[in-house]
Short mmCIF file of C-alpha atoms and ligand atoms in Angstrom, two decimals:
data_model
loop_
_atom_site.label_atom_id
_atom_site.label_comp_id
_atom_site.label_asym_id
_atom_site.label_seq_id
_atom_site.Cartn_x
_atom_site.Cartn_y
_atom_site.Cartn_z
CA MET Q 44 -0.06 -0.06 -0.01
CA ALA Q 45 1.37 3.45 -0.97
CA GLY Q 46 2.25 5.79 2.02
CA LYS Q 47 0.35 8.74 3.03
CA ARG Q 48 1.18 12.05 1.27
CA TYR Q 49 1.84 14.77 3.82
CA VAL Q 50 2.42 18.46 2.61
CA ILE Q 51 3.58 21.27 4.82
CA VAL Q 52 3.23 24.85 3.89
CA GLY Q 53 5.79 27.18 5.22
CA GLY Q 54 9.47 26.36 5.75
CA GLY Q 55 10.02 27.91 9.25
CA MET Q 56 10.40 26.36 12.85
CA THR Q 57 7.10 24.98 12.87
CA ALA Q 58 7.29 23.27 9.58
CA ASN Q 59 10.53 21.62 10.49
CA ALA Q 60 9.13 20.38 13.91
CA ALA Q 61 6.15 19.13 12.09
CA ALA Q 62 8.13 16.95 9.61
CA GLN Q 63 10.02 15.56 12.71
CA GLY Q 64 6.68 14.64 14.36
CA ILE Q 65 5.42 13.03 11.31
CA ARG Q 66 8.63 11.05 10.67
CA GLU Q 67 8.72 9.82 14.33
CA THR Q 68 5.04 8.37 13.81
CA ASP Q 69 5.15 7.32 10.12
CA ARG Q 70 8.29 5.95 8.53
CA GLN Q 71 6.69 5.21 5.10
CA GLY Q 72 4.81 8.39 4.05
CA THR Q 73 6.14 11.21 1.74
CA ILE Q 74 6.74 14.59 3.44
CA THR Q 75 6.78 17.60 1.15
CA VAL Q 76 7.84 21.06 2.72
CA ILE Q 77 7.09 24.11 0.64
CA GLY Q 78 8.69 27.49 1.77
CA SER Q 79 8.78 30.87 0.22
CA GLU Q 80 12.12 31.80 1.70
CA SER Q 81 15.22 30.68 -0.28
CA HIS Q 82 16.70 28.92 2.73
CA ALA Q 83 16.24 25.64 4.55
CA PRO Q 84 14.54 25.90 7.92
CA TYR Q 85 16.43 27.92 10.42
CA ALA Q 86 15.95 29.22 13.95
CA ARG Q 87 14.98 32.80 14.15
CA PRO Q 88 15.62 33.86 17.79
CA PRO Q 89 19.34 34.02 17.26
CA LEU Q 90 18.98 36.71 14.59
CA SER Q 91 18.41 39.33 17.16
CA LYS Q 92 20.61 37.85 19.95
CA ALA Q 93 23.20 35.28 19.78
CA LEU Q 94 24.54 36.15 16.07
CA TRP Q 95 25.46 39.75 17.50
CA LYS Q 96 27.42 38.27 20.45
CA GLY Q 97 29.75 36.22 18.21
CA GLN Q 98 27.70 33.04 17.56
CA PRO Q 99 28.38 32.06 14.08
CA GLU Q 100 25.74 32.35 11.41
CA ASP Q 101 25.80 28.61 10.63
CA SER Q 102 24.47 27.83 14.02
CA VAL Q 103 21.00 28.88 12.96
CA TRP Q 104 20.28 25.76 10.63
CA LEU Q 105 17.64 23.34 12.23
CA PRO Q 106 18.40 19.58 11.97
CA LYS Q 107 17.49 17.97 8.58
CA VAL Q 108 14.67 15.47 8.66
CA GLU Q 109 15.19 12.28 6.85
CA GLY Q 110 13.65 11.67 3.62
CA VAL Q 111 11.81 15.16 3.46
CA GLN Q 112 11.46 16.90 -0.10
CA LEU Q 113 12.28 20.48 0.69
CA LEU Q 114 11.02 23.03 -1.94
CA THR Q 115 12.52 26.44 -1.17
CA GLY Q 116 11.73 29.76 -2.88
CA ARG Q 117 8.21 28.74 -3.84
CA ARG Q 118 5.06 30.30 -2.51
CA VAL Q 119 1.85 28.32 -2.33
CA ALA Q 120 -0.67 30.30 -4.03
CA LYS Q 121 -3.80 28.11 -4.06
CA LEU Q 122 -5.31 25.51 -1.79
CA ASP Q 123 -8.14 23.20 -3.34
CA ARG Q 124 -9.58 21.27 -0.58
CA LYS Q 125 -11.87 19.28 -2.74
CA ALA Q 126 -9.08 17.91 -4.91
CA HIS Q 127 -6.74 17.66 -1.92
CA ARG Q 128 -4.00 19.65 -3.72
CA VAL Q 129 -1.96 22.82 -3.38
CA THR Q 130 -0.59 24.72 -6.17
CA ASP Q 131 2.69 26.86 -5.95
CA ASP Q 132 3.71 30.11 -7.77
CA GLN Q 133 5.86 28.33 -9.92
CA GLY Q 134 3.08 26.09 -11.33
CA GLY Q 135 4.04 22.88 -9.10
CA SER Q 136 1.00 21.00 -8.09
CA HIS Q 137 1.26 19.00 -4.89
CA PRO Q 138 -1.44 16.45 -3.81
CA TYR Q 139 -1.85 15.65 0.01
CA ASP Q 140 -3.66 13.34 2.20
CA LYS Q 141 -2.85 15.57 5.14
CA LEU Q 142 -1.86 19.23 4.86
CA LEU Q 143 -0.28 21.60 7.43
CA LEU Q 144 -0.52 25.11 7.23
CA ALA Q 145 2.60 26.62 9.00
CA THR Q 146 2.64 29.91 7.34
CA GLY Q 147 3.56 32.13 10.37
CA GLY Q 148 3.08 35.89 10.17
CA THR Q 149 3.78 38.86 8.05
CA PRO Q 150 5.33 41.95 9.28
CA LYS Q 151 2.92 45.15 9.67
CA LEU Q 152 4.19 47.82 7.55
CA LEU Q 153 4.20 51.66 7.90
CA PRO Q 154 2.37 53.32 5.07
CA PHE Q 155 5.58 55.12 4.00
CA GLY Q 156 9.19 54.39 3.83
CA GLY Q 157 9.10 51.28 1.42
CA ASP Q 158 12.24 49.29 1.06
CA ALA Q 159 14.13 51.86 3.13
CA VAL Q 160 12.69 50.03 6.28
CA ILE Q 161 14.03 46.49 7.17
CA TYR Q 162 11.07 44.80 8.81
CA PHE Q 163 13.21 42.42 10.80
CA ARG Q 164 12.17 38.77 10.69
CA THR Q 165 14.36 36.64 8.28
CA LEU Q 166 17.84 35.64 7.85
CA ASP Q 167 17.94 37.84 4.69
CA ASP Q 168 17.01 40.83 6.80
CA TYR Q 169 19.63 39.93 9.27
CA ARG Q 170 22.29 39.72 6.58
CA ARG Q 171 21.29 43.09 5.19
CA LEU Q 172 21.31 44.67 8.73
CA ARG Q 173 24.75 43.39 9.25
CA ARG Q 174 25.98 45.10 6.21
CA ASP Q 175 24.33 48.57 6.53
CA GLY Q 176 25.26 51.66 8.35
CA LYS Q 177 26.45 53.06 11.73
CA ARG Q 178 23.29 55.09 12.61
CA ALA Q 179 20.33 53.07 13.31
CA VAL Q 180 16.74 54.11 13.83
CA VAL Q 181 14.54 51.41 15.33
CA ILE Q 182 10.82 51.90 15.03
CA GLY Q 183 8.92 49.92 17.65
CA GLY Q 184 9.34 49.27 21.34
CA GLY Q 185 7.94 45.81 21.69
CA PHE Q 186 9.54 42.39 21.57
CA ILE Q 187 11.63 42.70 18.34
CA GLY Q 188 12.41 46.33 18.52
CA SER Q 189 13.76 46.00 22.10
CA GLU Q 190 15.90 43.22 21.21
CA ILE Q 191 17.35 44.53 17.91
CA ALA Q 192 17.98 47.93 19.45
CA ALA Q 193 20.14 46.24 22.19
CA ALA Q 194 21.84 44.10 19.77
CA LEU Q 195 22.75 47.04 17.37
CA SER Q 196 24.03 49.02 20.38
CA VAL Q 197 26.33 46.26 21.63
CA ASP Q 198 27.50 46.04 17.85
CA GLY Q 199 28.80 49.48 18.21
CA ARG Q 200 26.13 51.41 16.29
CA LYS Q 201 24.53 54.61 17.18
CA VAL Q 202 20.87 53.65 18.02
CA SER Q 203 17.63 55.66 18.24
CA MET Q 204 14.35 54.03 19.14
CA ILE Q 205 10.98 55.54 18.67
CA PHE Q 206 7.60 54.13 19.62
CA PRO Q 207 4.16 55.60 20.79
CA GLU Q 208 4.05 53.89 24.28
CA ASP Q 209 5.45 55.36 27.62
CA GLY Q 210 8.34 52.92 27.90
CA ILE Q 211 10.06 49.86 26.32
CA CYS Q 212 7.90 46.69 26.28
CA ALA Q 213 4.98 48.93 28.03
CA ARG Q 214 2.30 46.42 26.73
CA ALA Q 215 3.98 43.64 28.52
CA PHE Q 216 5.79 45.00 31.55
CA PRO Q 217 4.34 46.84 34.60
CA LYS Q 218 4.73 50.61 34.35
CA ASP Q 219 7.70 50.78 36.79
CA LEU Q 220 9.56 47.99 35.06
CA ALA Q 221 9.09 49.36 31.65
CA ALA Q 222 10.37 52.77 32.94
CA PHE Q 223 13.37 51.04 34.51
CA VAL Q 224 14.31 49.30 31.18
CA THR Q 225 13.92 52.52 29.28
CA GLY Q 226 16.21 54.19 31.60
CA TYR Q 227 18.57 51.36 31.32
CA TYR Q 228 18.63 51.59 27.48
CA ARG Q 229 19.37 55.34 27.78
CA GLU Q 230 22.32 54.52 30.18
CA LYS Q 231 23.61 52.14 27.51
CA GLY Q 232 23.62 55.18 25.11
CA VAL Q 233 20.41 54.23 23.14
CA GLU Q 234 18.34 57.33 22.49
CA VAL Q 235 14.73 56.52 23.29
CA LEU Q 236 11.90 58.58 21.94
CA THR Q 237 8.78 57.64 23.93
CA GLY Q 238 5.25 58.71 22.99
CA ASP Q 239 6.26 59.70 19.47
CA VAL Q 240 5.90 58.08 15.94
CA PRO Q 241 7.39 58.53 12.63
CA THR Q 242 5.51 60.53 10.09
CA ALA Q 243 7.91 60.42 6.94
CA ILE Q 244 10.97 58.57 5.85
CA SER Q 245 13.09 60.18 3.12
CA GLY Q 246 16.68 60.61 2.13
CA GLY Q 247 18.22 58.77 5.06
CA SER Q 248 16.17 60.50 7.82
CA VAL Q 249 13.15 59.70 9.79
CA ARG Q 250 10.82 62.61 10.62
CA THR Q 251 8.74 62.20 13.78
CA LYS Q 252 5.46 63.65 14.93
CA SER Q 253 7.09 65.66 17.68
CA GLY Q 254 9.22 67.44 14.91
CA ARG Q 255 12.46 65.57 15.26
CA ASP Q 256 14.48 64.57 12.21
CA LEU Q 257 16.50 61.31 13.12
CA ALA Q 258 19.49 60.64 10.86
CA ALA Q 259 19.62 56.98 9.79
CA ASP Q 260 21.94 54.90 7.76
CA VAL Q 261 19.60 52.02 8.32
CA ILE Q 262 16.05 51.75 9.61
CA VAL Q 263 14.46 48.81 11.18
CA GLY Q 264 10.79 48.27 11.89
CA GLY Q 265 9.33 46.06 14.51
CA LEU Q 266 5.72 46.71 14.52
CA GLY Q 267 4.40 43.25 15.04
CA ILE Q 268 3.08 40.61 12.68
CA ALA Q 269 -0.21 39.59 11.32
CA PRO Q 270 -0.97 35.94 10.95
CA GLU Q 271 -0.51 34.78 7.31
CA THR Q 272 -4.18 33.35 6.95
CA ARG Q 273 -4.72 34.16 3.30
CA LEU Q 274 -4.86 30.57 1.93
CA ALA Q 275 -7.04 29.50 4.81
CA GLU Q 276 -9.38 32.25 4.31
CA GLU Q 277 -9.68 31.66 0.52
CA ALA Q 278 -10.22 27.93 1.10
CA GLY Q 279 -13.03 28.70 3.47
CA LEU Q 280 -11.47 27.52 6.73
CA THR Q 281 -12.46 29.10 10.02
CA VAL Q 282 -10.21 32.11 10.74
CA ARG Q 283 -10.44 34.47 13.60
CA ASP Q 284 -7.02 36.39 14.08
CA GLY Q 285 -5.29 33.14 13.08
CA ILE Q 286 -6.42 29.76 11.61
CA VAL Q 287 -8.70 28.20 14.41
CA VAL Q 288 -7.49 24.66 15.45
CA ASP Q 289 -8.92 22.13 17.86
CA ALA Q 290 -7.00 20.02 20.40
CA GLN Q 291 -5.70 17.79 17.77
CA LEU Q 292 -4.55 20.89 15.79
CA ARG Q 293 -6.97 20.20 12.93
CA THR Q 294 -8.68 23.15 11.29
CA SER Q 295 -12.32 23.21 10.42
CA ASP Q 296 -11.21 20.65 7.62
CA PRO Q 297 -10.21 17.40 9.18
CA ASP Q 298 -7.44 16.75 6.54
CA ILE Q 299 -5.86 20.19 7.14
CA PHE Q 300 -3.90 21.16 10.26
CA ALA Q 301 -2.41 24.44 11.48
CA ALA Q 302 0.47 25.18 13.97
CA GLY Q 303 2.87 27.79 15.07
CA ASP Q 304 2.52 31.63 15.01
CA VAL Q 305 -0.67 31.37 12.52
CA ALA Q 306 -2.73 28.94 14.64
CA ARG Q 307 -5.47 29.91 17.10
CA PHE Q 308 -6.16 27.34 19.64
CA ARG Q 309 -7.86 27.06 22.98
CA SER Q 310 -5.71 26.81 26.07
CA GLU Q 311 -7.29 24.28 28.57
CA VAL Q 312 -5.18 25.80 31.20
CA LEU Q 313 -6.02 29.39 30.64
CA GLU Q 314 -9.39 28.68 29.58
CA THR Q 315 -9.30 31.12 26.65
CA GLU Q 316 -8.56 31.16 22.95
CA MET Q 317 -4.97 32.35 22.09
CA ARG Q 318 -2.25 32.57 19.39
CA VAL Q 319 1.30 32.57 20.51
CA GLU Q 320 4.20 33.94 18.44
CA HIS Q 321 7.23 32.30 20.01
CA GLU Q 322 9.78 29.60 19.67
CA ASP Q 323 8.58 27.09 22.28
CA ASN Q 324 5.00 27.23 20.71
CA ALA Q 325 6.47 26.68 17.18
CA ASN Q 326 8.52 23.77 18.21
CA THR Q 327 6.21 21.92 20.58
CA MET Q 328 2.89 22.55 18.51
CA GLY Q 329 4.79 21.88 15.11
CA LYS Q 330 5.69 18.46 16.52
CA LEU Q 331 2.41 17.67 17.90
CA ALA Q 332 0.79 18.77 14.64
CA GLY Q 333 3.11 16.33 12.82
CA GLN Q 334 2.19 13.42 15.06
CA SER Q 335 -1.50 14.15 14.90
CA MET Q 336 -1.38 14.33 11.08
CA ALA Q 337 0.23 10.81 11.25
CA GLY Q 338 -2.56 9.36 13.12
CA ALA Q 339 -1.12 9.42 16.61
CA SER Q 340 -3.59 10.13 19.46
CA VAL Q 341 -2.38 13.40 20.88
CA ALA Q 342 -3.88 16.54 22.45
CA TRP Q 343 -2.48 20.12 22.69
CA ARG Q 344 -2.38 21.07 26.41
CA HIS Q 345 1.00 22.68 26.49
CA VAL Q 346 1.37 26.22 28.08
CA PRO Q 347 4.03 27.68 25.79
CA MET Q 348 7.01 29.70 27.40
CA PHE Q 349 8.98 32.47 25.87
CA TYR Q 350 12.14 34.32 26.63
CA SER Q 351 14.13 37.38 25.64
CA ASP Q 352 17.51 39.14 26.30
CA LEU Q 353 17.75 42.92 26.60
CA PHE Q 354 21.45 43.78 27.05
CA ASP Q 355 22.28 41.74 30.32
CA LEU Q 356 18.84 41.65 31.38
CA GLY Q 357 16.91 38.50 30.60
CA TYR Q 358 13.69 36.73 31.24
CA GLU Q 359 11.47 33.69 30.76
CA ALA Q 360 7.73 33.98 30.81
CA VAL Q 361 4.41 31.96 30.65
CA GLY Q 362 0.93 32.84 30.12
CA GLU Q 363 -0.54 36.29 29.48
CA ILE Q 364 2.09 38.79 29.95
CA ASP Q 365 -0.03 41.78 29.42
CA SER Q 366 0.18 45.15 31.32
CA ARG Q 367 -3.37 45.74 31.23
CA LEU Q 368 -3.95 43.02 33.77
CA GLU Q 369 -3.44 43.53 37.59
CA THR Q 370 0.32 42.79 38.70
CA PHE Q 371 2.08 41.82 41.72
CA ALA Q 372 5.95 42.08 41.63
CA ASP Q 373 8.11 40.05 44.07
CA TRP Q 374 11.55 41.45 43.75
CA LYS Q 375 14.66 40.02 45.20
CA ILE Q 376 16.57 42.99 43.85
CA PRO Q 377 14.15 45.53 42.40
CA PHE Q 378 13.99 45.38 38.57
CA ARG Q 379 17.10 43.15 38.49
CA GLU Q 380 15.80 39.86 39.86
CA GLY Q 381 12.39 38.71 40.75
CA VAL Q 382 9.13 37.48 39.65
CA VAL Q 383 6.06 39.35 38.39
CA TYR Q 384 2.61 37.85 38.54
CA TYR Q 385 -0.24 38.76 36.27
CA LEU Q 386 -3.62 38.38 37.61
CA ARG Q 387 -7.47 38.51 36.52
CA ASP Q 388 -10.15 38.06 39.06
CA GLY Q 389 -7.59 36.92 41.80
CA ARG Q 390 -6.18 34.10 39.51
CA VAL Q 391 -2.72 34.12 38.15
CA ARG Q 392 -2.75 34.41 34.22
CA GLY Q 393 0.88 34.86 33.58
CA VAL Q 394 4.37 34.84 35.30
CA LEU Q 395 7.32 36.92 34.29
CA LEU Q 396 10.52 35.35 35.55
CA TRP Q 397 12.97 38.37 35.52
CA ASN Q 398 16.59 37.10 35.62
CA THR Q 399 15.04 34.16 37.54
CA TRP Q 400 15.90 30.74 35.97
CA GLY Q 401 14.73 27.16 36.31
CA GLN Q 402 11.18 28.19 37.41
CA VAL Q 403 9.20 27.84 34.11
CA ASP Q 404 7.47 24.36 35.10
CA ASN Q 405 6.68 25.73 38.64
CA ALA Q 406 5.05 28.75 36.88
CA ARG Q 407 3.02 26.48 34.57
CA ALA Q 408 1.80 24.39 37.57
CA LEU Q 409 0.62 27.84 39.21
CA LEU Q 410 -1.32 28.86 36.19
CA ALA Q 411 -3.09 25.35 36.34
CA GLU Q 412 -4.18 25.87 39.79
CA ARG Q 413 -7.95 26.48 40.31
CA GLY Q 414 -9.62 29.04 42.51
CA PRO Q 415 -8.36 32.32 44.00
CA GLN Q 416 -4.66 32.60 44.74
CA ARG Q 417 -3.42 34.82 47.76
CA ASP Q 418 -0.07 35.27 49.26
CA LEU Q 419 1.97 35.37 46.15
CA LYS Q 420 5.01 36.70 47.91
CA GLY Q 421 7.81 34.04 47.83
CA ARG Q 422 5.38 31.77 45.92
CA LEU Q 423 8.05 30.87 43.42
CA PRO Q 424 11.73 31.07 44.52
CA ARG Q 425 13.40 34.17 43.20
C1 FAD K 1703 14.05 38.16 14.97
C2 FAD K 1703 13.21 37.17 15.84
C3 FAD K 1703 13.58 36.83 17.08
C4 FAD K 1703 12.72 36.11 17.81
N1 FAD K 1703 13.17 35.83 19.12
C5 FAD K 1703 12.51 34.93 19.91
C6 FAD K 1703 12.92 34.64 21.22
O1 FAD K 1703 13.86 35.07 21.66
N2 FAD K 1703 12.06 33.81 22.02
C7 FAD K 1703 10.84 33.29 21.39
O2 FAD K 1703 10.30 32.62 22.24
N3 FAD K 1703 10.41 33.56 20.01
C8 FAD K 1703 11.30 34.36 19.40
N4 FAD K 1703 10.88 34.67 18.10
C9 FAD K 1703 9.54 34.09 17.61
C10 FAD K 1703 9.84 32.88 16.87
O3 FAD K 1703 10.95 32.76 16.17
C11 FAD K 1703 8.56 32.35 16.07
O4 FAD K 1703 7.53 32.28 17.17
C12 FAD K 1703 8.72 31.23 15.11
O5 FAD K 1703 9.81 31.50 14.25
C13 FAD K 1703 7.47 30.95 14.23
O6 FAD K 1703 7.62 29.99 13.53
P1 FAD K 1703 6.63 29.54 12.41
O7 FAD K 1703 7.20 28.46 11.66
O8 FAD K 1703 5.28 29.23 12.90
O9 FAD K 1703 6.37 30.86 11.56
P2 FAD K 1703 7.46 31.74 10.58
O10 FAD K 1703 8.66 31.78 11.36
O11 FAD K 1703 6.82 32.94 10.26
O12 FAD K 1703 7.64 30.80 9.32
C14 FAD K 1703 6.72 30.60 8.38
C15 FAD K 1703 7.29 30.52 7.05
O13 FAD K 1703 6.23 30.16 5.98
C16 FAD K 1703 6.52 30.84 4.88
N5 FAD K 1703 5.27 31.09 4.12
C17 FAD K 1703 4.18 31.92 4.47
N6 FAD K 1703 3.27 31.69 3.47
C18 FAD K 1703 3.76 30.81 2.72
C19 FAD K 1703 3.09 30.18 1.43
N7 FAD K 1703 2.03 30.57 1.09
N8 FAD K 1703 3.88 29.38 0.90
C20 FAD K 1703 5.15 29.04 1.26
N9 FAD K 1703 5.68 29.49 2.28
C21 FAD K 1703 5.10 30.40 2.99
C22 FAD K 1703 7.26 32.28 5.34
O14 FAD K 1703 7.98 32.90 4.34
C23 FAD K 1703 8.03 31.77 6.46
O15 FAD K 1703 9.34 31.39 6.15
C24 FAD K 1703 11.61 35.49 17.29
C25 FAD K 1703 11.16 35.91 16.00
C26 FAD K 1703 11.91 36.64 15.35
C27 FAD K 1703 11.62 37.03 13.87
#
């Protein structure tokens, strides 16, 4: 009997983990991965961290999965659910028994600036940024903006950051911690323009709403991503800020799965729908999707963690890290080492482990507890 035909759209971390998950479960089936970038799958997190601290570029490549047909530089343009087939932009037609959409996200763009702005996401973006200019303007003060501003500063560039919030990562960190981090960046020599936005980009300069002109040899955009759901929408799958999946990571079509940045799932632990744009989610969800596609009996219950490095500050986090929630900070050394708890209706929804290591599983256990939680002081060792 011929083996099953597995097709994976997207050549990122989720796609690679899914191919592994399939291969572990089904040794016979054919696996085709179709990715629009010209590279084999690689890890994105080092692009804004380790590669700027001396780690070689070669370290980003992910392990090859045995017997995978990898088609790079091709974008899947059409999904025909009835015929069980996808078509790529070079006319290639790929029939499937089980299909995975691991299409990730597409950077949000400014309405001006065009190619002058590097919307930092890919290995090619990293290579371009490595080549270009001494004076950098980073637009955006969230996850990517804060990481890349620190990396460029460590690299000896003169960096200016501009974003509309009051402080760096203000949507995630409580107000006092965001203020501390913003001051910390300034001490490191980064010019930080809070409460301001770019209004025009021309001739190597970024004009701001407050009337500043920031000279720039290179401009980096970190404005977030939108989930890449076009194929799913056109094919009539259920989409709600992400492709909606069940606990087996199936979409509204049982032969089509989705995982990684693009997938919207229900978290059993947090009792809410969510979409997560982080590495642990890409790797674990990708693998589970592959196993599920290959017929294993699995269920998605994982609470993904994420992490970041900002100069020599670092953190790991789980759950909802959202500064709109009530927060309780348990510092060992204020803003240097401690735990921040995020609460709604008296229950812990998220835990930020600030320069505090080895506590991710304990934080997950805390999120899984039911009922009101009091006396958080000292709850997790700092
Ligand atoms: C610079 C950077 C640093 C990061 N650092 C961290 C970190 O420190 N910690 C952390 O937890 N997370 C981090 N992340 C997030 C993490 O890397 C992502 O969550 C993860 O890469 C998501 O993987 P994915 O495969 O789901 O999506 P993506 O990485 O977006 O990959 C999707 C791929 O599919 C391709 N594609 C899309 N549509 C099609 C189509 N129609 N046909 C063919 N191919 C298609 C895209 O070109 C892309 O290559 C970082 C991300 C970036 C960009």
